[in-house]
Amino acid sequence: MSEQSAHQAHAAAHRTRSGPLVGREDEMAVLRSAVTACADGRSTVVEITGDPGLGKTRLLSELGDLAAAEGLTVLSGRASEFEQQRSFGVFAGPVRSCFGLLAESRHGPLDEETAALLELVQPRGSGPGRHGFAQVDRSRLHHALGRLLAAVGQDRGILLCLDDLHWADEGSLELLHYLLRQPPGTPLLLACGLRPRQAAARLRASFRYAVADYRVERLPLPVLDRQACRSLLGATHPPARRDRLCTVSGGNPLYLEVLTELTLDGDGAAGSQTDLPDTLRAALAREIASLTGDELSALRAAAVLGDPFDPMLLGQVAGLGHGPALEALDVLAGMDLVRSCGPGGPPHEVRQLLQFRHPLLREIVSRETPPGWFLGANARADEALRGSGASAVERAPFVARSAQAGDLDAVRVLVEAAALTTRSAPATAAAWLRAALRLSPQDPSGEAARQRREMLLGLARTCGTTGDLASCRDALSQALDLVPADRLDQRIPVVALRSVIERILGSPKAAKRALDDELARWPKTEAEVNPLRLQLATVGMAQGNFEEAAAHLDTVLALTPPPVDSGILTSVAACRALGAAYSGRTGPMAAYASEAASAIDVMGDEELAAFLDEVGQLGWAEALGERHADAVRHMTRAVRVARRTGQSYMMPYLLLGRSYAQQGTGDLAGSIASAADAEETAHLIDRPDLIGYALTLRAAASALRDGPAAAADAAERALRAAEHHGRLWELSAAVLASVRLDQGRPGDCVELIRTITGIDRSETTHTLRAMWFCTAAQAEMARGDTGAATLRARQAAEAAAAVSLPGQSGYAALAMACVHGDDADAAAELCAEAAELFATGGLVLAEGRARLLHARALVAAGRLEEAGAAVGRAKQIADAHGAGRLSALAVNTQRQIGARRPRPAGHSPAHGVLSEQELRISQLVSRGLSNRDIASTLFLSAKTVEAHLTRIFRKLDVSSRSALISALAERPADQQMAG
């Protein structure tokens, strides 16, 4: 192949916007629809998948044109094969563009999260880093991106194109997952291009977790059919050659274009091509090989610096003078090997950044660079960055690639970089720690062993944060091997941390085994290992081994010399409070919870950071003991401290507890938000059971707010995610049972309740059993089985008596009320008792539902005035807490009460129920007018008339115009409206 043909092949390979777009009519129709939907306020995710050369980038480019023409803000980013250790690299371009677009309207300093996000996506060498901003927790950075997108897209909406996602770094994948689960406050068209065979399982799974706010469109690109290939080739080739090109290209449009150029030198060349990707790479390599020495060095230096790169660093990295480097850069730009990144970015950036025209070109340059030159260039890049005052985070990639084993200065830089990114980009921090461990002595002793052990512990904590808990355990095991034989005390915090990780993994048995093995190394009366005994007690409580756990706590107190440290007392009290709550011993629970709370409430945030496990235990004990406001207060503070101190692995446990307690206080919006955050953080540590329980809590709150239909899907998915017959499974099953009852499926409800109450299991949450028996009693009555319902009501009474909690006693009263259906007065009295008990326990929405049932019983007893007052209180509670489902049921009961009240003479059933406007519309319906005619007569819109008619039908309990006319016919003629 001639040099000219190589240049032609290279140009064809990267001709992203020239030539017709052929064979993608169906895909373009989907993209046009998505743009229109975004402009109309509806969000869409488009997942474009396919092998290299099938046109993913071209479709994203066409989509950008469509979106710009529609007035959307267009943002684009792409991943790079060689930048997977750069945090949020895929979003670097979009974030910088957002700042450029907002530059004129933004006033005052940036908030901490937004400033940190901007710093993290800056190109290397762009200026000294503000080290403190990298310490911002990654969840706060996710929220900062959402705020940025909302601000930029507030006028019309946003197209966010993310290409080559199969190369995305972990931080970018987490950010994408966040956007799919927490859409920004603006219409978003999120278009993603990736190669499915190279995409990580986590990336492929992310699209399945997109929330209902998005319409999801999947566009797997097929190869072009023969007709499309011929159309793309045009009439410039003889038919025989066209057929041969179509066959050899396999329908891949990029390969077809390359073959077209390569075959200009000879008729038979196309038939000899067997590996088109290699042919394409060969064409690019030949073009690069034609460069002169300085130009080739500058291009290699650009590949080392990254994408995008600062041209002012090229000279030093390439080993050239500043002037020769810039001259070489002009040649590279003239050959279209490097390009400007385009407009956008923060206003203080006056230097133009550059990038390779295509990732494949950079790949070829990197792979063709001699290894010795590559190592030297990375060392020169680090030297240049160090001279410019760059932070350890900016230097770390070049240090990791160029340093030699034993370089302790390089180890120091990498450890510092890891410390700066542990919270904002823990996956990147883990990479730097692994590099530091690789460079440090492998068989150390003395101080070197201590330093290596600290690095391993840091790696363990970082891996725990990212969810790579297998690596976390491995690092902890290696750290234990480095503890000197005469310093067993140094093993204690490592083993304690490992037990925590095992519990987070959902493996309490493994945690117990590790703790038992370590305790066996010590005398049974040694007080120094009390931290391990406290961990054993926590594991025992989680497993339902309450007596064994209590014995460990007793040992801790007995072996601790006086005066007993307040921290130990707090840990013991919190653990005992939770154990008592699980086992239904509410008297001791209240005492232990008060003791733990009094100590925790006086701790400062710095001290509290070491007691987040205990705060979680206390908060859950308070929630189960119907101290919901206290639980919300403690959990909220713990969440804040966990975020600030980087202990994100504790977040799911804390957020789930807060969500549960918020439902008790009636804060449905807060509960749903906390559950959504818990689900997000549970995804980060890969805990399906916690994800399932987060769905359970969202379902429970959604059922109260929007009704059972809105909650059923989440409740079903939650039950599938939870481990069968574990504690989280029983809680999920109870919520789904309640949803099934509200859906009118009492048989399914009964079966679910039977699975969690039919056997006596030690891990059963006894403080909730009266509520479950109440649900079962109501379901049995709905099935018409009074005997079974009575049995369940008795069981509810027994369970409530065992725990002596007002809320559970309220459920027992409701259960008994439902079996007194033939005695309305008795049922009303029991419902009223239940409402008062719920009010005492602070279960505000349970109180509202009990008052609604009280009102219905009073209606059945003919006590309409009392019923009106009861249902009014129920509706007041519902409206104050956003419980739309309860509010709608209350309104229906109010209408029933109104319909049963005596009517004054001369009034129809509609009088006093319908408003004056509704009466006018009803009269016009009776005269045969259509909605459009009524709208014209009353100077209203047709939609307004339709809305009025919906309310009229509901108020009068009719379902058609003819039924409405019959209801109105009861009114005397002199009451009819004049025409």
PDB file of C-alpha atoms in Angstrom, residues 16-17 25 72 134 137 249 301 305 381 416 442 575 581 642 730 754 763 857 874 896 968 974:
ATOM      1  CA  THR A  16     -17.107  11.286  11.290  1.00  0.00           C
ATOM      2  CA  ARG A  17     -19.245  13.971   9.650  1.00  0.00           C
ATOM      3  CA  GLU A  25     -33.231   5.393   9.250  1.00  0.00           C
ATOM      4  CA  LEU A  72     -31.307  22.014  23.654  1.00  0.00           C
ATOM      5  CA  ALA A 134     -10.424  16.614  46.800  1.00  0.00           C
ATOM      6  CA  ASP A 137     -17.284  12.910  49.603  1.00  0.00           C
ATOM      7  CA  SER A 249     -16.260  -5.347   4.858  1.00  0.00           C
ATOM      8  CA  ALA A 301       4.529  13.450  24.466  1.00  0.00           C
ATOM      9  CA  LEU A 305       0.148  13.776  28.862  1.00  0.00           C
ATOM     10  CA  ALA A 381       6.113  14.813  32.807  1.00  0.00           C
ATOM     11  CA  GLU A 416      -0.366  11.464  49.440  1.00  0.00           C
ATOM     12  CA  GLN A 442       8.087  -6.544  49.466  1.00  0.00           C
ATOM     13  CA  CYS A 575     -25.822  -2.946  71.641  1.00  0.00           C
ATOM     14  CA  ALA A 581     -35.730  -4.089  70.745  1.00  0.00           C
ATOM     15  CA  ALA A 642     -20.297   9.573  58.023  1.00  0.00           C
ATOM     16  CA  GLU A 730     -39.544 -10.611  56.764  1.00  0.00           C
ATOM     17  CA  ARG A 754     -48.038 -16.770  57.229  1.00  0.00           C
ATOM     18  CA  GLU A 763     -34.216 -13.375  64.470  1.00  0.00           C
ATOM     19  CA  ALA A 857     -67.639   2.378  61.669  1.00  0.00           C
ATOM     20  CA  ALA A 874     -58.088  11.803  59.226  1.00  0.00           C
ATOM     21  CA  GLN A 896     -70.709   8.978  51.738  1.00  0.00           C
ATOM     22  CA  LEU A 968     -80.228  15.275  38.515  1.00  0.00           C
ATOM     23  CA  ASP A 974     -88.036  25.070  39.497  1.00  0.00           C
TER      24      ASP A 974
END
